[in-house]
Short mmCIF file of C-alpha atoms and ligand atoms in Angstrom, two decimals:
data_model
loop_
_atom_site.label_atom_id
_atom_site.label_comp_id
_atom_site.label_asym_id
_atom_site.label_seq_id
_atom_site.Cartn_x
_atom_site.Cartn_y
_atom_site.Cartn_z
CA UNK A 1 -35.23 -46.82 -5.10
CA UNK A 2 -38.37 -47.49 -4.08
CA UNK A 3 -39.84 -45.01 -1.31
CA UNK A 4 -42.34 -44.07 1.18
CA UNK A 5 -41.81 -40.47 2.97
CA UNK A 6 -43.65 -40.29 6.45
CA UNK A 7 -44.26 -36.79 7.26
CA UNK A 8 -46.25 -34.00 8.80
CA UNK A 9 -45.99 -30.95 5.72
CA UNK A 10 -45.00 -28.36 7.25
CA UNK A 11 -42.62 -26.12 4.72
CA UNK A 12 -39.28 -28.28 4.44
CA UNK A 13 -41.71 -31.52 4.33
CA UNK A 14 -43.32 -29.32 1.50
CA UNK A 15 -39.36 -29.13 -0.52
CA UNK A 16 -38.56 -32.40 0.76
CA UNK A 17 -41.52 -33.78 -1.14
CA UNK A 18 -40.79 -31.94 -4.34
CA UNK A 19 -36.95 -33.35 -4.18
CA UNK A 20 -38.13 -36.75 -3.81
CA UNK A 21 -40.68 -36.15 -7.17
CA UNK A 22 -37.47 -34.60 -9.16
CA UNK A 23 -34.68 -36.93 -8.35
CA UNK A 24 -34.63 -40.07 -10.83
CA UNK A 25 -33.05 -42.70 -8.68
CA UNK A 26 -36.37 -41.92 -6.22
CA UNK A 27 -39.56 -43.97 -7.12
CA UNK A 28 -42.04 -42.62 -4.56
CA UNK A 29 -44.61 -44.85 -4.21
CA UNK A 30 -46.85 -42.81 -1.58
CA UNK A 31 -46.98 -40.52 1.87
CA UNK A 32 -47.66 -41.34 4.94
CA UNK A 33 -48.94 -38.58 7.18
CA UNK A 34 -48.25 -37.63 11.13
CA UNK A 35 -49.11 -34.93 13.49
CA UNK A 36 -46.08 -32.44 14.50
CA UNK A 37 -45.98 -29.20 12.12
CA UNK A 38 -49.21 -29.52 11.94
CA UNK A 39 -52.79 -31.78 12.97
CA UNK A 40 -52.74 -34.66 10.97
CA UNK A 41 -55.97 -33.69 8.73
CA UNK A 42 -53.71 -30.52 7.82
CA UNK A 43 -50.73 -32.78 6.99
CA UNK A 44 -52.77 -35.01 5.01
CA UNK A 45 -54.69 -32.34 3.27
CA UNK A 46 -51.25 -30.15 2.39
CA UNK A 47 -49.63 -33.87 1.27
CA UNK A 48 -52.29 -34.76 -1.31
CA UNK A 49 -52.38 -30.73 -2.36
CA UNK A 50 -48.53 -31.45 -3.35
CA UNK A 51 -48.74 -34.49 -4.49
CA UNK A 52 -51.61 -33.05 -7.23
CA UNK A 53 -49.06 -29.99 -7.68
CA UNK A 54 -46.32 -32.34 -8.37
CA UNK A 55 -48.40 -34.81 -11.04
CA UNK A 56 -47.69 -38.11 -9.05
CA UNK A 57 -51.15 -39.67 -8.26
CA UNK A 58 -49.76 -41.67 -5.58
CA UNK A 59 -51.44 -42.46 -2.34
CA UNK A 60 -51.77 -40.26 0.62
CA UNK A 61 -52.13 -42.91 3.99
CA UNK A 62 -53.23 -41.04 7.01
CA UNK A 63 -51.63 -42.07 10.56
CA UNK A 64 -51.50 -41.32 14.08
CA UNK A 65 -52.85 -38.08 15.31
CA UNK A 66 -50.98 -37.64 19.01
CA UNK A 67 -48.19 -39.02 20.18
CA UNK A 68 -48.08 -42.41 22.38
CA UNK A 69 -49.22 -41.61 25.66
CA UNK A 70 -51.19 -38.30 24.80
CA UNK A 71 -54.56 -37.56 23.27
CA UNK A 72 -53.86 -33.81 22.16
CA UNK A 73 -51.49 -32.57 20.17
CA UNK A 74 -50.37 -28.53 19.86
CA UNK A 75 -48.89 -28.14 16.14
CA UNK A 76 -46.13 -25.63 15.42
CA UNK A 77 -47.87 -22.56 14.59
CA UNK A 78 -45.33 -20.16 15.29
CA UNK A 79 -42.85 -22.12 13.02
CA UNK A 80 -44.79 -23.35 9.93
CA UNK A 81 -48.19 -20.65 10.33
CA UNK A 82 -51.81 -21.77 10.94
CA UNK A 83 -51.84 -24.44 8.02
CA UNK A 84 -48.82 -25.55 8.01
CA UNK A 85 -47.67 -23.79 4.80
CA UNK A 86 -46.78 -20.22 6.02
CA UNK A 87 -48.90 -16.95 4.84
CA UNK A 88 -50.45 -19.56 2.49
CA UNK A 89 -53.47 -20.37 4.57
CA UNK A 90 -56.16 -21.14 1.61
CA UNK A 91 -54.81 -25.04 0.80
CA UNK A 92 -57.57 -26.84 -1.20
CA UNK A 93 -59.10 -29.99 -0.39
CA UNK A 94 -58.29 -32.29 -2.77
CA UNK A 95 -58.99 -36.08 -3.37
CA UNK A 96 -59.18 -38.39 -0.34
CA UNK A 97 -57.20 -40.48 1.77
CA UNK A 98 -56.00 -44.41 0.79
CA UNK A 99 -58.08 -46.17 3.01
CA UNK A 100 -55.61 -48.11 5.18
CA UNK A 101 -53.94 -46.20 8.13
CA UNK A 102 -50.44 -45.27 7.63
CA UNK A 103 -49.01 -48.40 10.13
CA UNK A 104 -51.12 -50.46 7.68
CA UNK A 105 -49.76 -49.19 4.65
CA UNK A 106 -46.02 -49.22 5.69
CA UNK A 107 -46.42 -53.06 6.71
CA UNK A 108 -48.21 -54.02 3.48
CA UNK A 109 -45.61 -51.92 1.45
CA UNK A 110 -42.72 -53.46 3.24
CA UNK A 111 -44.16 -56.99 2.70
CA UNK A 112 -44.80 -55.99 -0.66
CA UNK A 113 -41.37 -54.80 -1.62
CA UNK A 114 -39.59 -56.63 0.86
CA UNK A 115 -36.09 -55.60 1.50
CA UNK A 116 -36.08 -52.80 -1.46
CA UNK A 117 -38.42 -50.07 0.58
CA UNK A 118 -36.81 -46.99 2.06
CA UNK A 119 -39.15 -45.08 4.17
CA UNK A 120 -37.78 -41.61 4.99
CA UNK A 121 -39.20 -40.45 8.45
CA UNK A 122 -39.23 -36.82 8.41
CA UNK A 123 -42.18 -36.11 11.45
CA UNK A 124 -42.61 -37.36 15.05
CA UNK A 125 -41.47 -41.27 14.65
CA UNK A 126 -45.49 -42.20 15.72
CA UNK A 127 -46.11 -44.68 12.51
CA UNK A 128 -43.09 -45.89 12.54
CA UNK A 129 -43.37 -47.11 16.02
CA UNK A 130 -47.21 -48.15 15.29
CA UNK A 131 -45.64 -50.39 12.19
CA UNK A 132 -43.14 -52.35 14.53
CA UNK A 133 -45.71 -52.94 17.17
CA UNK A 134 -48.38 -53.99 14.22
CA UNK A 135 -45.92 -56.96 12.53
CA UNK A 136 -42.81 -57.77 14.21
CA UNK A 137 -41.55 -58.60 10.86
CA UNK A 138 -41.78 -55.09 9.58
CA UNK A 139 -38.46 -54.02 10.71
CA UNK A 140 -37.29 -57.14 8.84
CA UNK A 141 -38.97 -56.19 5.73
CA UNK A 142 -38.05 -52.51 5.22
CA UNK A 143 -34.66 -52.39 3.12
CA UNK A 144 -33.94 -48.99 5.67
CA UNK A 145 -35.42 -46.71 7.50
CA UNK A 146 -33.87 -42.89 7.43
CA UNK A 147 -34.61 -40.84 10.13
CA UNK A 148 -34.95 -36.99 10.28
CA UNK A 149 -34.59 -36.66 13.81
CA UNK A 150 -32.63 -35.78 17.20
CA UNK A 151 -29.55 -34.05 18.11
CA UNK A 152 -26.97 -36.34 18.94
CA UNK A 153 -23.42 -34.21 18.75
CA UNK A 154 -24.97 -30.57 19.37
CA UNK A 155 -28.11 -28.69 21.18
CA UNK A 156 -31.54 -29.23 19.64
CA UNK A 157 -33.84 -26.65 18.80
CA UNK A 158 -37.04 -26.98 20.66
CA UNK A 159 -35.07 -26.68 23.79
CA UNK A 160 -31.52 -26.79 24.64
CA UNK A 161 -31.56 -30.55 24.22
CA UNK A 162 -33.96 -31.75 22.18
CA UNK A 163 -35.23 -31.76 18.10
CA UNK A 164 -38.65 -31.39 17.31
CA UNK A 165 -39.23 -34.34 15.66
CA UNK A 166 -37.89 -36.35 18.54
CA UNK A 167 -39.58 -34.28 21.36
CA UNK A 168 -43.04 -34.66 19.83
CA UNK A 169 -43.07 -38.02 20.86
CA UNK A 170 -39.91 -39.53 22.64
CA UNK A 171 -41.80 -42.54 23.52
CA UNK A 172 -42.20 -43.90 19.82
CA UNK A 173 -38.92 -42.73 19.32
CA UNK A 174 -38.06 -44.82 22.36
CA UNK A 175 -39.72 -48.26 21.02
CA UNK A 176 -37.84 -47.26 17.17
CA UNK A 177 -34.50 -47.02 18.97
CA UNK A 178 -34.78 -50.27 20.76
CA UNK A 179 -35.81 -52.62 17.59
CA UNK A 180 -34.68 -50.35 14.66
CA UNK A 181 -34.77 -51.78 11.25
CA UNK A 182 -31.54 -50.88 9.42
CA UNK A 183 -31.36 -47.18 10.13
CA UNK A 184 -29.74 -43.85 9.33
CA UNK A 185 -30.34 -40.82 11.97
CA UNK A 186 -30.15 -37.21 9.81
CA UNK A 187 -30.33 -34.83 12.76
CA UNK A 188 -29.73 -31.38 13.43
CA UNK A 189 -25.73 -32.33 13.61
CA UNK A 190 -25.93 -32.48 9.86
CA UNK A 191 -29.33 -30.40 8.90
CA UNK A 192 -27.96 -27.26 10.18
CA UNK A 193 -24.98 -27.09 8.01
CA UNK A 194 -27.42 -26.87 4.92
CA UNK A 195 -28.89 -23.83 5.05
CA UNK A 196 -30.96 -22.53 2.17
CA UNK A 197 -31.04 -18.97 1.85
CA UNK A 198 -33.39 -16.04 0.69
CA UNK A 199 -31.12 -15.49 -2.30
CA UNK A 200 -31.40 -19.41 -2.80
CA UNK A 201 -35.10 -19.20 -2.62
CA UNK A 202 -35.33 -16.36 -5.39
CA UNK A 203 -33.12 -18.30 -7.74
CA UNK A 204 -35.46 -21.77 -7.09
CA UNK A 205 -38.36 -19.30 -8.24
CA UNK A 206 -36.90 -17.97 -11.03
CA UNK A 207 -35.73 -21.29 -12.35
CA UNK A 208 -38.82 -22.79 -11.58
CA UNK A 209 -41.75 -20.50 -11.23
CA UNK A 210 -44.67 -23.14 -10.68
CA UNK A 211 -43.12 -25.12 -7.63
CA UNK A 212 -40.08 -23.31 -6.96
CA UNK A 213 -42.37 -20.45 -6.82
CA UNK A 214 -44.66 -21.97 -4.72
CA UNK A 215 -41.45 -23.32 -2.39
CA UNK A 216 -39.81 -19.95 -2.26
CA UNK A 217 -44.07 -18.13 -1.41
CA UNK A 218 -44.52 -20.98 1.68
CA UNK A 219 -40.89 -20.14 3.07
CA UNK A 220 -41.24 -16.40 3.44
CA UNK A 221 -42.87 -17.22 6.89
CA UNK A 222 -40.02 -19.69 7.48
CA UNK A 223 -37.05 -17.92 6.98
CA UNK A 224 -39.09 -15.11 9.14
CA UNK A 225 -38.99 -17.63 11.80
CA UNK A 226 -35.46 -18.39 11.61
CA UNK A 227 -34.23 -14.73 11.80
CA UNK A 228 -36.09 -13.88 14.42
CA UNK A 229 -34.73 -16.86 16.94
CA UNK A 230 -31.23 -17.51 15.21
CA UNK A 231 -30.57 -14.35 13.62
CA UNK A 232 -29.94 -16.65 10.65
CA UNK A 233 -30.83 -15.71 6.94
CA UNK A 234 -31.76 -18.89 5.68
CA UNK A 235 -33.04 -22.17 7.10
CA UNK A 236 -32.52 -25.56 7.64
CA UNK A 237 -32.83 -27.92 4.68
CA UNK A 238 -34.09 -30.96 7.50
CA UNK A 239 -35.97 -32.81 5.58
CA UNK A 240 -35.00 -32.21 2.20
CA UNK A 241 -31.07 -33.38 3.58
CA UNK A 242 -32.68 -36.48 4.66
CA UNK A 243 -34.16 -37.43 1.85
CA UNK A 244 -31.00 -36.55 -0.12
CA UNK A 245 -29.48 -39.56 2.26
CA UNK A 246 -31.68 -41.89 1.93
CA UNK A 247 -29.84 -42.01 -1.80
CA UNK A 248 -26.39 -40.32 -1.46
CA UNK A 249 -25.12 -41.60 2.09
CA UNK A 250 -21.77 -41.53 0.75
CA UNK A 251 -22.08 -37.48 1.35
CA UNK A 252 -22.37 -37.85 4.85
CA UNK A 253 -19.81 -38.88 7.46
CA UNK A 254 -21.78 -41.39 10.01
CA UNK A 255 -20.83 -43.17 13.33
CA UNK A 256 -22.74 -45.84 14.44
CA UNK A 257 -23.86 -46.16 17.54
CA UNK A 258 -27.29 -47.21 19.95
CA UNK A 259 -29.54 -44.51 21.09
CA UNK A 260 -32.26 -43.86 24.09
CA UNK A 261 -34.36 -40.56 24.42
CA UNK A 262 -34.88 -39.04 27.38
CA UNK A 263 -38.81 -39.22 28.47
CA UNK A 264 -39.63 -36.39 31.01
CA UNK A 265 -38.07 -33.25 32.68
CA UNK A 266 -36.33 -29.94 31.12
CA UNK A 267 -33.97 -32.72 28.71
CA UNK A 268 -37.30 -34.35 27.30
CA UNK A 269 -36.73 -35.57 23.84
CA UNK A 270 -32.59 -35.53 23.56
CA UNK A 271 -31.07 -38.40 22.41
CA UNK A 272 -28.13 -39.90 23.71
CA UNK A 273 -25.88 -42.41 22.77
CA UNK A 274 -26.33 -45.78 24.33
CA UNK A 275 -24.67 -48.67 23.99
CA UNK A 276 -27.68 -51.03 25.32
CA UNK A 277 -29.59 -50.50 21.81
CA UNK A 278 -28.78 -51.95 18.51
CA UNK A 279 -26.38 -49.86 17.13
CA UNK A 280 -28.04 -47.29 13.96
CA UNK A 281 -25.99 -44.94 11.59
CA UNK A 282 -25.81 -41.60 13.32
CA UNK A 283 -24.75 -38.56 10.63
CA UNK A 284 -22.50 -36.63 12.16
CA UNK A 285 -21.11 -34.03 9.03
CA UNK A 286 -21.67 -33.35 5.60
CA UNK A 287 -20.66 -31.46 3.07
CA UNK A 288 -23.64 -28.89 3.13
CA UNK A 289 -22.89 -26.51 0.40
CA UNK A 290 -23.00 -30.08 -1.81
CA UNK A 291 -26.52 -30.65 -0.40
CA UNK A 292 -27.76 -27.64 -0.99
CA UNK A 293 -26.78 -27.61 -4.81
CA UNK A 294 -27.99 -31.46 -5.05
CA UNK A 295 -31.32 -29.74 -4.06
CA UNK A 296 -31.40 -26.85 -6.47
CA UNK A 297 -29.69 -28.70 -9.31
CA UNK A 298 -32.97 -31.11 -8.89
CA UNK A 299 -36.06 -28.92 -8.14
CA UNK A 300 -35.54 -26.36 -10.68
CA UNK A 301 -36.04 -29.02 -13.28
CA UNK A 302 -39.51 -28.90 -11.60
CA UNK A 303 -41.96 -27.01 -13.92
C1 BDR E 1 -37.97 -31.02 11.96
O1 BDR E 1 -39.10 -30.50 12.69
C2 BDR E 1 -40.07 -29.99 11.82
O2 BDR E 1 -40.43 -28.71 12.21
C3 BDR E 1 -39.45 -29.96 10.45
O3 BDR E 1 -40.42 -30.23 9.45
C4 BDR E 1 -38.39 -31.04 10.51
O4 BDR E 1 -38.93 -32.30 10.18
C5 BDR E 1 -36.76 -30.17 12.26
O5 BDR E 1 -36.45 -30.22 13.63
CA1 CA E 2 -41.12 -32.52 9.05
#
C-alpha cells in the first residue's frame, strides 16, 4: 500500500512514523508536514531527522504553517516540549525540503498513483483541505484518506469537546468534511483505548535499542504529560492506531455517517454527526490491547 503520512512530529507522529517504516504491507513514499505539535519548520526538521534515523530517503514536503483564517500559530509545548520531541531538544538539521509544497505534492502523488494512495492525516487537516481546493479531482484520485482526528462518541481533549487535531483548524476540517474523498475518521473514541505504557516503552527499548530507544527517550516527557492531566500511566497510541487502520480496518468497528465541526465559542473544534455531508467511516471501537501488540510486534524489528 502505497502511502503518504501528513503530520506535525510531535512524539506519537514520531512512533507513528517508525510503524509505517516497519510494517511490510506499508510502502511510504514520503511526509508531508503541518503546524499543530509543533511550527512547521520544527515538524519538517524532526520528519526528515526520522526519516534519516529510519534509512528511507524519501521526501519530506513542507505545508501550511497556520490554520485557514489565522496567521499565527501557538504549538503544543506543554504536551510534546519546546521541539516537539520531549527533553530531546538538540534535533539536527538534516537534508532539505522536496521543493513542492505539501498541497502540491499530495495532488501530483494522487495523480500519480491514482486510486492506490492512502494518505494518513495525523495533524491539523490544513493540506488536506489546501489539496481539495488546489484540484478538484484530488479527492477523486486518492484511493482513501484516514483521518486522525475529532471526538465523535466521547469528550475531546483540548477541551471538553474538541480533539486537537480538529480544533487547530476546524475550518479545513470543515471544507474536508463537506467533499471528503473516501474516508476513515480514527478519533479519540478509538485512540484512547490503546494506551502504551511505561512498562511498554521499556520493553520497545530493550527490544530495539536504536529507535525503540529513541521512542521510549522522546516519550518520557509524554507520558509526564499524561499523568499529570489524566492520572493515566501510559498514553495514547493516536497516530500510530491510525496508521495501523489505514491497513487493518477490519480491527476496528466503524459507523458511517456525515460530519460538521463546530467553528467558534467554548465547543470550537467538536465534531458532530450530520447528515447534510457525505457520509465518512467514523471508528467507533477497537480492540486496543490488539493494537498495541500490532505496534510492538512491528517496531521492535526496528534496529
Ligand atoms: C493528536 O494531537 C496531537 O497532539 C497528536 O500528535 C495527535 O495527532 C491527538 O489529539
Ligand atoms: Ca500528530
Amino acid at each position: 500500500m502505497k502511502l503518504i503520512i501528513d503530520t506535525d512530529p510531535g512524539i506519537d507522529d514520531a512512533m507513528a512514523i517508525a510503524y509505517a517504516a516497519a510494517a511490510p504491507e506499508i510502502d511510504l513514499i514520503g511526509l508531508t508536514t503541518v503546524f499543530g505539535n509543533t511550527l512547521v519548520h520544527q515538524s519538517s526538521r524532526n520528519a526528515r531527522f526520522l526519516l534519516d534515523k529510519l534509512n528511507l530517503p524519501v521526501p519530506v514536503a513542507e505545508g501550511a504553517h497556520w490554520a485557514w483564517g489565522r496567521d499565527f500559530h501557538d504549538p503544543s509545548v506543554h504536551v510534546h516540549g519546546p521541539e516537539g520531541f520531549g527533553d530531546v531538544t538538540e534535533i539536527p538539521d538534516l537534508d532539505q525540503n522536496h521543493h513542492q509544497p505539501a498541497a502540491e505534492y499530495l495532488v501530483d502523488m494522487a495523480r500519480q498513483h491514482k486510486k492506490e494512495l492512502v494518505v494518513c492525516a495525523v495533524g491539523p487537516l490544513t493540506n488536506i483541505a489546501d489539496a481539495i481546493r488546489l484540484d478538484p479531482q484530488f479527492a477523486s484520485n486518492l484511493g482513501r484518506l484516514v483521518i486522525m482526528g475529532g471526538a465523535v462518541f466521547r469528550p475531546g481533549n483540548v477541551s471538553e469537546f474538541a480533539e486537537a487535531n480538529i480544533h487547530h483548524d476546524p475550518l479545513a476540517a470543515q471544507a474536508v468534511f463537506e467533499t471528503p474523498p473516501e474516508t476513515v475518521l480514527v478519533g479519540l473514541d478509538v485512540t484512547l483505548q490503546t494506551l502504551y505504557r511505561s512498562a511498554d516503552f521499556e520493553a520497545l527499548a530493550r527490544q530495539s535499542p536504536e529507535i525503540g530507544g529513541f521512542l521510549s527517550e522522546i516519550s518520557e516527557f509524554y507520558l509526564r504529560f499524561y499523568q499529570d492531566v489524566a492520572g493515566e500511566d501510559g498514553c495514547g497510541l493516536h497516530d500510530s492506531t491510525a496508521v495501523i487502520a489505514c491497513s487493518h480496518e477490519h480491527m476496528f468497528e466503524t459507523v458511517e455517517t456525515g460530519l460538521r465541526v463546530v467553528q467558534d465559542g467554548p465547543k470550537r473544534g467538536q465534531t458532530i454527526p450530520d447528515p447534510e455531508n457525505p457520509p465518512i467511516r467514523v471508528c467507533r471501537d477497537v480492540d486496543g490491547a490488539s493494537v498495541v501488540d500490532l505496534f510492538t510486534r512491528r517496531v521492535t524489528a526496528l534496529p
